[in-house]
Amino acid sequence: MVDVRRRRRALVVVLSLLGIQLSLLIAPAYACGCGAMIPDARRQIAVAEEQSVLRWDGRQEQIVMRLTVGGDARRAAWIMPVPHRATVRLGDPRLFDQLSAATAPVHRTRRHFWPRHGDWPFDDTTDGVAAAPPPADGAGGVHVVGRQRLGPFDVARLTATDPAALDTWLRTHGFSFPDRLRTALQPYVDQHWEYVAVRLAPETAGTPLHGALDPLHLTFASDRAVYPMRLSRLARTPQTLGLYVLAAHRMRPVSDIGGTAPRVLFAGRLKDPAGPLATLASGTPYLTALSQEFYDPSHITGDHELRPAATDTPYQQVVYEDRLREFAGVPAWLLTVGGGLLLVVAAAVLLAVRHSRRPVQPPPPVHPPEPIG
């Protein structure tokens, strides 16, 4: 009876955890690290993964990003603020495979003498599950600088003097516009930034947006390396930023903008890149890979600005595989300890043998006492 109750409790816990995971997967996401994502009415969309690479040569910036999305939305709008007028084209998906390979950790073997957990005789054969530790020229006052169709994307480059103009443009095209997004856009309006508005629609009509989308490649003038992050404060779930930075030198974020301290995953000059990575890295050969977590996106204070680090010190993650030191398939510690014990036993046996072979001296003779005269 006790086992049945335990099994029921375990099943309830597993189902509860599964429900939490599913709710996170389908929760609406109005923003990701690269801008605002707005689904069509009564639909949901979530950015499961966001990959971005930023190239900056001191005068011009390029951002290539690829989103992996899920949910039941058949259409969505995405807003990307940019400091100057941008050109937009489709990116090459091979770029991210090349970046992943270039920044992959180095695997090395590290041997130890004494046995640890997992080594004989402490090996554990029990299976376990490890815990787990984004055709009108305008409407409502929006000026459309350009309009183009890129694969599944309908891209409009916009200018607006206030967020309400963007509100009108989006509503005219059938998308809701959260009030809190209008407030978040106000700082960009004050700085006279422009916007890239993207309508996402699958090539097969009537099917929801799902999976990895084609990368988009934005190019615009900029005297500083900046990655727009302010709109991510609208996200309702924790966010993770993974950013590749190509520049002449190693780059560092000016601040954490409300997240954890940015971690450097890789830093170094690219060696003989090829394909789309070689094209993008021309003139900016130093690659810095950064990662950062935002457990409470509402704390995000602004955009990421990146500047050259004090030095170009290279860095690459090293993953060690610990192995027990062996000789001819036998653990070295066992040979050493066993050999030592054999020497002790042999010495004890030798001493015993020598002691047994030593001649026994007869006792001294006993003389009777002289008679008393």
Tab-separated table of C-alpha atoms in Angstrom:
chain	number	residue	atom	x	y	z
A	1	MET	CA	0.000	0.000	0.000
A	2	VAL	CA	2.876	2.323	0.820
A	3	ASP	CA	4.520	1.640	-2.566
A	4	VAL	CA	1.254	2.462	-4.380
A	5	ARG	CA	0.988	5.812	-2.586
A	6	ARG	CA	4.589	6.663	-3.398
A	7	ARG	CA	4.037	5.861	-7.059
A	8	ARG	CA	0.929	8.063	-7.157
A	9	ARG	CA	2.812	10.949	-5.574
A	10	ALA	CA	5.680	10.540	-8.030
A	11	LEU	CA	3.216	10.525	-10.944
A	12	VAL	CA	1.569	13.716	-9.686
A	13	VAL	CA	4.963	15.442	-9.421
A	14	VAL	CA	5.977	14.356	-12.940
A	15	LEU	CA	2.671	15.525	-14.445
A	16	SER	CA	2.927	18.849	-12.614
A	17	LEU	CA	6.442	19.468	-13.924
A	18	LEU	CA	5.350	18.499	-17.437
A	19	GLY	CA	2.445	20.936	-17.229
A	20	ILE	CA	4.774	23.745	-16.179
A	21	GLN	CA	7.114	23.045	-19.087
A	22	LEU	CA	4.257	22.986	-21.594
A	23	SER	CA	2.851	26.244	-20.252
A	24	LEU	CA	6.237	27.894	-20.710
A	25	LEU	CA	6.461	26.649	-24.282
A	26	ILE	CA	3.106	28.087	-25.340
A	27	ALA	CA	3.148	31.251	-23.231
A	28	PRO	CA	2.847	34.412	-25.344
A	29	ALA	CA	6.061	36.356	-25.855
A	30	TYR	CA	5.596	39.981	-26.883
A	31	ALA	CA	9.306	40.631	-27.011
A	32	CYS	CA	12.622	38.917	-27.455
A	33	GLY	CA	16.192	40.172	-27.268
A	34	CYS	CA	15.985	41.587	-30.779
A	35	GLY	CA	12.664	43.427	-30.663
A	36	ALA	CA	8.922	43.106	-30.091
A	37	MET	CA	7.082	40.025	-31.324
A	38	ILE	CA	3.305	40.498	-31.668
A	39	PRO	CA	1.021	37.608	-32.728
A	40	ASP	CA	-2.283	37.991	-34.556
A	41	ALA	CA	-5.470	38.282	-32.524
A	42	ARG	CA	-6.258	35.509	-30.028
A	43	ARG	CA	-3.120	33.597	-30.964
A	44	GLN	CA	0.106	32.823	-29.168
A	45	ILE	CA	3.729	32.774	-30.223
A	46	ALA	CA	6.887	32.097	-28.264
A	47	VAL	CA	10.514	32.625	-29.231
A	48	ALA	CA	12.176	29.369	-28.214
A	49	GLU	CA	15.653	30.402	-29.345
A	50	GLU	CA	17.341	33.512	-30.659
A	51	GLN	CA	20.755	33.584	-32.320
A	52	SER	CA	22.351	36.884	-33.271
A	53	VAL	CA	25.687	38.065	-34.599
A	54	LEU	CA	26.691	41.718	-34.533
A	55	ARG	CA	29.430	43.059	-36.816
A	56	TRP	CA	30.815	46.547	-36.197
A	57	ASP	CA	33.727	48.204	-37.982
A	58	GLY	CA	33.521	51.606	-36.282
A	59	ARG	CA	31.174	53.192	-38.812
A	60	GLN	CA	28.693	50.566	-39.902
A	61	GLU	CA	26.864	47.852	-37.994
A	62	GLN	CA	25.365	44.637	-39.271
A	63	ILE	CA	23.063	42.351	-37.294
A	64	VAL	CA	22.161	38.882	-38.503
A	65	MET	CA	19.532	37.071	-36.436
A	66	ARG	CA	17.665	33.823	-36.602
A	67	LEU	CA	14.592	33.054	-34.510
A	68	THR	CA	13.113	29.681	-33.622
A	69	VAL	CA	9.429	30.107	-32.793
A	70	GLY	CA	6.524	28.004	-31.618
A	71	GLY	CA	2.854	28.409	-30.789
A	72	ASP	CA	-0.371	28.519	-32.795
A	73	ALA	CA	-0.013	31.941	-34.446
A	74	ARG	CA	-0.385	31.916	-38.239
A	75	ARG	CA	0.950	35.440	-38.533
A	76	ALA	CA	3.058	37.713	-36.356
A	77	ALA	CA	4.630	41.150	-36.427
A	78	TRP	CA	8.061	41.929	-35.162
A	79	ILE	CA	9.468	45.397	-34.413
A	80	MET	CA	13.212	46.098	-34.454
A	81	PRO	CA	14.408	49.620	-33.514
A	82	VAL	CA	17.574	50.803	-35.296
A	83	PRO	CA	19.551	54.035	-34.729
A	84	HIS	CA	19.756	54.863	-38.457
A	85	ARG	CA	18.087	53.835	-41.699
A	86	ALA	CA	18.613	50.132	-42.360
A	87	THR	CA	18.736	47.873	-45.369
A	88	VAL	CA	17.338	44.367	-44.933
A	89	ARG	CA	18.047	41.127	-46.737
A	90	LEU	CA	17.914	37.418	-46.033
A	91	GLY	CA	20.912	35.956	-44.231
A	92	ASP	CA	22.741	32.698	-44.794
A	93	PRO	CA	21.768	30.034	-42.215
A	94	ARG	CA	25.189	28.396	-42.608
A	95	LEU	CA	26.666	31.370	-40.757
A	96	PHE	CA	25.414	30.156	-37.387
A	97	ASP	CA	26.742	26.636	-37.913
A	98	GLN	CA	30.159	28.113	-38.674
A	99	LEU	CA	30.058	30.357	-35.602
A	100	SER	CA	29.067	27.444	-33.403
A	101	ALA	CA	31.975	25.391	-34.719
A	102	ALA	CA	34.443	28.272	-34.326
A	103	THR	CA	33.507	28.850	-30.675
A	104	ALA	CA	33.081	25.217	-29.616
A	105	PRO	CA	34.842	24.253	-26.367
A	106	VAL	CA	38.086	22.298	-26.482
A	107	HIS	CA	37.776	18.784	-25.069
A	108	ARG	CA	40.721	17.480	-23.066
A	109	THR	CA	41.349	14.411	-20.949
A	110	ARG	CA	42.412	14.880	-17.333
A	111	ARG	CA	43.589	11.789	-15.467
A	112	HIS	CA	43.443	11.224	-11.720
A	113	PHE	CA	45.163	8.668	-9.511
A	114	TRP	CA	42.664	7.891	-6.731
A	115	PRO	CA	39.204	6.540	-7.678
A	116	ARG	CA	36.232	8.909	-7.648
A	117	HIS	CA	32.493	8.473	-7.922
A	118	GLY	CA	31.864	6.472	-11.087
A	119	ASP	CA	35.247	4.687	-10.950
A	120	TRP	CA	35.683	1.140	-9.709
A	121	PRO	CA	34.960	0.240	-6.933
A	122	PHE	CA	32.648	3.272	-6.565
A	123	ASP	CA	30.974	2.966	-9.960
A	124	ASP	CA	27.195	3.463	-10.000
A	125	THR	CA	25.184	1.407	-12.463
A	126	THR	CA	21.854	3.034	-11.536
A	127	ASP	CA	20.275	5.038	-14.347
A	128	GLY	CA	19.413	8.602	-13.447
A	129	VAL	CA	18.021	11.752	-14.984
A	130	ALA	CA	20.115	14.898	-14.623
A	131	ALA	CA	18.294	17.999	-13.486
A	132	ALA	CA	18.212	20.906	-15.891
A	133	PRO	CA	20.112	23.865	-13.967
A	134	PRO	CA	13.636	34.838	-29.338
A	135	PRO	CA	0.170	47.314	-49.678
A	136	ALA	CA	-0.355	50.702	-48.538
A	137	ASP	CA	2.603	53.002	-48.131
A	138	GLY	CA	1.513	53.943	-44.658
A	139	ALA	CA	-1.288	54.118	-42.159
A	140	GLY	CA	-2.045	56.317	-39.206
A	141	GLY	CA	0.853	58.713	-39.810
A	142	VAL	CA	3.617	56.127	-40.324
A	143	HIS	CA	6.013	56.884	-43.179
A	144	VAL	CA	7.058	53.721	-44.985
A	145	VAL	CA	10.616	54.223	-46.237
A	146	GLY	CA	10.634	50.901	-48.086
A	147	ARG	CA	8.639	47.700	-48.429
A	148	GLN	CA	9.954	44.328	-49.635
A	149	ARG	CA	9.124	40.643	-49.594
A	150	LEU	CA	11.930	38.368	-48.361
A	151	GLY	CA	10.930	34.725	-48.279
A	152	PRO	CA	8.277	34.394	-45.557
A	153	PHE	CA	8.856	37.992	-44.413
A	154	ASP	CA	7.016	41.151	-45.411
A	155	VAL	CA	9.509	43.837	-44.375
A	156	ALA	CA	8.628	47.502	-43.937
A	157	ARG	CA	11.166	50.141	-42.957
A	158	LEU	CA	9.353	52.827	-41.000
A	159	THR	CA	9.785	56.218	-39.415
A	160	ALA	CA	7.404	57.591	-36.802
A	161	THR	CA	7.294	60.632	-34.588
A	162	ASP	CA	5.490	58.859	-31.750
A	163	PRO	CA	4.541	55.297	-30.739
A	164	ALA	CA	0.860	55.961	-31.488
A	165	ALA	CA	1.747	56.102	-35.188
A	166	LEU	CA	3.171	52.597	-35.000
A	167	ASP	CA	0.057	51.590	-33.086
A	168	THR	CA	-2.132	52.745	-35.959
A	169	TRP	CA	0.030	51.023	-38.576
A	170	LEU	CA	-0.063	47.691	-36.763
A	171	ARG	CA	-3.794	47.814	-36.049
A	172	THR	CA	-4.487	48.671	-39.679
A	173	HIS	CA	-2.672	45.487	-40.629
A	174	GLY	CA	-4.675	43.374	-38.195
A	175	PHE	CA	-2.321	43.096	-35.215
A	176	SER	CA	-2.929	44.019	-31.601
A	177	PHE	CA	-0.602	46.541	-30.050
A	178	PRO	CA	-0.058	46.184	-26.278
A	179	ASP	CA	-0.131	49.485	-24.409
A	180	ARG	CA	3.050	48.598	-22.566
A	181	LEU	CA	4.875	48.219	-25.890
A	182	ARG	CA	3.909	51.763	-26.828
A	183	THR	CA	5.517	52.991	-23.608
A	184	ALA	CA	8.654	50.920	-24.210
A	185	LEU	CA	9.096	52.463	-27.670
A	186	GLN	CA	9.033	56.026	-26.341
A	187	PRO	CA	12.819	56.222	-25.646
A	188	TYR	CA	13.527	55.245	-29.260
A	189	VAL	CA	11.143	57.932	-30.469
A	190	ASP	CA	12.911	60.485	-28.281
A	191	GLN	CA	16.269	59.479	-29.824
A	192	HIS	CA	14.805	59.658	-33.376
A	193	TRP	CA	15.480	56.022	-34.114
A	194	GLU	CA	13.778	54.272	-37.023
A	195	TYR	CA	12.088	50.869	-37.109
A	196	VAL	CA	12.140	47.692	-39.118
A	197	ALA	CA	8.668	46.145	-38.983
A	198	VAL	CA	8.462	42.545	-40.143
A	199	ARG	CA	5.321	40.547	-40.850
A	200	LEU	CA	6.012	36.836	-40.522
A	201	ALA	CA	3.771	34.415	-42.377
A	202	PRO	CA	4.510	30.775	-43.298
A	203	GLU	CA	4.828	30.009	-46.983
A	204	THR	CA	1.962	27.495	-46.657
A	205	ALA	CA	-1.172	29.459	-45.831
A	206	GLY	CA	-3.157	28.434	-42.775
A	207	THR	CA	-0.287	26.733	-40.947
A	208	PRO	CA	1.156	28.081	-37.692
A	209	LEU	CA	4.626	29.595	-37.445
A	210	HIS	CA	6.937	26.943	-36.120
A	211	GLY	CA	10.626	26.072	-36.078
A	212	ALA	CA	13.691	27.994	-37.201
A	213	LEU	CA	12.920	30.966	-39.448
A	214	ASP	CA	15.189	32.231	-42.185
A	215	PRO	CA	17.845	34.639	-40.860
A	216	LEU	CA	17.412	38.361	-41.452
A	217	HIS	CA	20.433	40.557	-42.167
A	218	LEU	CA	20.202	44.250	-41.195
A	219	THR	CA	22.807	46.876	-42.099
A	220	PHE	CA	22.845	50.476	-40.818
A	221	ALA	CA	25.276	53.260	-39.966
A	222	SER	CA	26.405	53.481	-36.353
A	223	ASP	CA	29.317	55.113	-34.578
A	224	ARG	CA	28.930	52.669	-31.683
A	225	ALA	CA	28.216	48.963	-31.378
A	226	VAL	CA	24.707	48.661	-29.976
A	227	TYR	CA	22.347	45.708	-29.674
A	228	PRO	CA	18.695	46.704	-29.043
A	229	MET	CA	17.465	45.022	-25.863
A	230	ARG	CA	15.072	47.531	-24.281
A	231	LEU	CA	11.925	45.868	-25.656
A	232	SER	CA	12.896	42.585	-24.004
A	233	ARG	CA	11.728	44.008	-20.703
A	234	LEU	CA	8.202	43.217	-21.891
A	235	ALA	CA	8.894	39.476	-21.975
A	236	ARG	CA	6.914	37.444	-19.477
A	237	THR	CA	9.380	34.600	-19.105
A	238	PRO	CA	13.141	34.587	-18.352
A	239	GLN	CA	15.301	35.475	-21.351
A	240	THR	CA	18.735	34.265	-22.434
A	241	LEU	CA	20.898	36.347	-24.736
A	242	GLY	CA	23.458	34.617	-26.937
A	243	LEU	CA	25.419	37.153	-28.981
A	244	TYR	CA	28.374	36.807	-31.337
A	245	VAL	CA	30.334	40.044	-31.877
A	246	LEU	CA	32.705	40.568	-34.806
A	247	ALA	CA	34.995	43.594	-34.525
A	248	ALA	CA	38.629	44.615	-34.862
A	249	HIS	CA	39.241	43.809	-31.187
A	250	ARG	CA	37.743	41.881	-28.312
A	251	MET	CA	34.485	43.515	-27.195
A	252	ARG	CA	32.780	43.855	-23.826
A	253	PRO	CA	29.333	45.119	-22.748
A	254	VAL	CA	29.420	48.471	-20.965
A	255	SER	CA	26.983	47.207	-18.290
A	256	ASP	CA	24.759	44.250	-17.456
A	257	ILE	CA	21.573	46.337	-18.172
A	258	GLY	CA	19.663	44.504	-15.453
A	259	GLY	CA	20.691	40.929	-16.135
A	260	THR	CA	23.383	38.638	-14.801
A	261	ALA	CA	27.001	39.516	-15.475
A	262	PRO	CA	27.668	38.759	-19.170
A	263	ARG	CA	29.858	35.686	-19.600
A	264	VAL	CA	32.534	35.361	-22.273
A	265	LEU	CA	32.257	31.976	-23.983
A	266	PHE	CA	34.922	32.646	-26.599
A	267	ALA	CA	37.355	35.374	-27.578
A	268	GLY	CA	39.933	35.173	-30.338
A	269	ARG	CA	40.887	35.949	-33.906
A	270	LEU	CA	39.318	33.759	-36.540
A	271	LYS	CA	41.727	31.491	-38.374
A	272	ASP	CA	41.048	31.097	-42.081
A	273	PRO	CA	37.247	31.424	-42.025
A	274	ALA	CA	35.337	30.361	-45.119
A	275	GLY	CA	31.908	30.806	-46.642
A	276	PRO	CA	29.482	33.354	-45.182
A	277	LEU	CA	31.579	33.776	-42.011
A	278	ALA	CA	34.596	34.837	-44.064
A	279	THR	CA	32.475	37.415	-45.899
A	280	LEU	CA	30.988	38.863	-42.721
A	281	ALA	CA	34.279	38.844	-40.777
A	282	SER	CA	36.273	40.635	-43.494
A	283	GLY	CA	37.886	43.617	-41.758
A	284	THR	CA	36.577	42.517	-38.349
A	285	PRO	CA	38.485	39.298	-37.601
A	286	TYR	CA	38.122	39.247	-33.807
A	287	LEU	CA	35.195	37.186	-32.522
A	288	THR	CA	33.712	37.522	-29.041
A	289	ALA	CA	30.885	35.203	-27.972
A	290	LEU	CA	28.758	36.381	-25.037
A	291	SER	CA	25.969	34.849	-22.983
A	292	GLN	CA	23.685	36.489	-20.428
A	293	GLU	CA	20.541	35.595	-18.478
A	294	PHE	CA	17.627	37.852	-17.590
A	295	TYR	CA	15.653	36.055	-14.918
A	296	ASP	CA	13.338	39.049	-14.505
A	297	PRO	CA	13.146	40.833	-17.898
A	298	SER	CA	11.270	43.776	-16.364
A	299	HIS	CA	14.590	44.850	-14.823
A	300	ILE	CA	16.184	45.481	-18.237
A	301	THR	CA	17.248	49.115	-18.281
A	302	GLY	CA	18.249	49.722	-21.892
A	303	ASP	CA	20.188	48.515	-24.917
A	304	HIS	CA	23.522	46.757	-24.866
A	305	GLU	CA	26.415	48.998	-25.881
A	306	LEU	CA	29.679	47.211	-26.578
A	307	ARG	CA	33.167	48.702	-26.477
A	308	PRO	CA	36.685	47.340	-27.042
A	309	ALA	CA	38.095	45.455	-24.063
A	310	ALA	CA	41.329	46.546	-22.395
A	311	THR	CA	43.251	43.722	-24.087
A	312	ASP	CA	42.710	41.188	-26.850
A	313	THR	CA	43.398	38.263	-24.529
A	314	PRO	CA	42.024	35.112	-26.182
A	315	TYR	CA	39.749	32.745	-24.310
A	316	GLN	CA	38.208	29.392	-25.120
A	317	GLN	CA	36.189	27.088	-22.908
A	318	VAL	CA	37.819	23.811	-21.976
A	319	VAL	CA	35.727	20.758	-21.155
A	320	TYR	CA	37.677	18.157	-19.201
A	321	GLU	CA	36.918	14.454	-19.243
A	322	ASP	CA	38.224	12.950	-16.021
A	323	ARG	CA	39.577	9.429	-16.335
A	324	LEU	CA	41.199	7.090	-13.853
A	325	ARG	CA	44.896	6.560	-14.511
A	326	GLU	CA	45.521	2.979	-15.635
A	327	PHE	CA	48.394	0.716	-16.640
A	328	ALA	CA	47.641	-2.191	-18.995
A	329	GLY	CA	43.957	-1.824	-18.143
A	330	VAL	CA	44.537	-2.036	-14.371
A	331	PRO	CA	43.968	1.063	-12.176
A	332	ALA	CA	47.320	2.559	-11.212
A	333	TRP	CA	46.210	3.046	-7.622
A	334	LEU	CA	45.399	-0.669	-7.360
A	335	LEU	CA	48.816	-1.623	-8.722
A	336	THR	CA	50.523	0.776	-6.341
A	337	VAL	CA	48.539	-0.150	-3.256
A	338	GLY	CA	48.561	-3.856	-4.123
A	339	GLY	CA	52.277	-3.764	-4.860
A	340	GLY	CA	52.944	-2.007	-1.564
A	341	LEU	CA	50.910	-4.567	0.344
A	342	LEU	CA	52.773	-7.396	-1.395
A	343	LEU	CA	56.106	-5.850	-0.375
A	344	VAL	CA	54.948	-5.567	3.245
A	345	VAL	CA	53.730	-9.162	3.285
A	346	ALA	CA	56.944	-10.392	1.634
A	347	ALA	CA	59.068	-8.531	4.181
A	348	ALA	CA	57.035	-9.999	7.052
A	349	VAL	CA	57.391	-13.523	5.639
A	350	LEU	CA	61.131	-13.041	5.145
A	351	LEU	CA	61.599	-11.918	8.728
A	352	ALA	CA	59.565	-14.872	9.969
A	353	VAL	CA	61.647	-17.322	7.927
A	354	ARG	CA	64.920	-15.829	9.128
A	355	HIS	CA	63.735	-15.981	12.708
A	356	SER	CA	62.761	-19.651	12.332
A	357	ARG	CA	66.191	-20.574	10.950
A	358	ARG	CA	68.171	-18.903	13.740
A	359	PRO	CA	69.928	-21.619	15.965
A	360	VAL	CA	68.548	-22.061	19.468
A	361	GLN	CA	71.181	-21.609	22.216
A	362	PRO	CA	71.019	-24.265	24.969
A	363	PRO	CA	70.368	-22.968	28.454
A	364	PRO	CA	73.391	-22.605	30.727
A	365	PRO	CA	74.192	-25.663	32.909
A	366	VAL	CA	72.767	-25.786	36.381
A	367	HIS	CA	75.285	-26.484	39.151
A	368	PRO	CA	74.021	-27.863	42.466
A	369	PRO	CA	75.027	-25.868	45.527
A	370	GLU	CA	78.119	-26.986	47.529
A	371	PRO	CA	77.371	-28.878	50.786
A	372	ILE	CA	77.587	-26.945	54.002
A	373	GLY	CA	80.596	-28.238	55.992
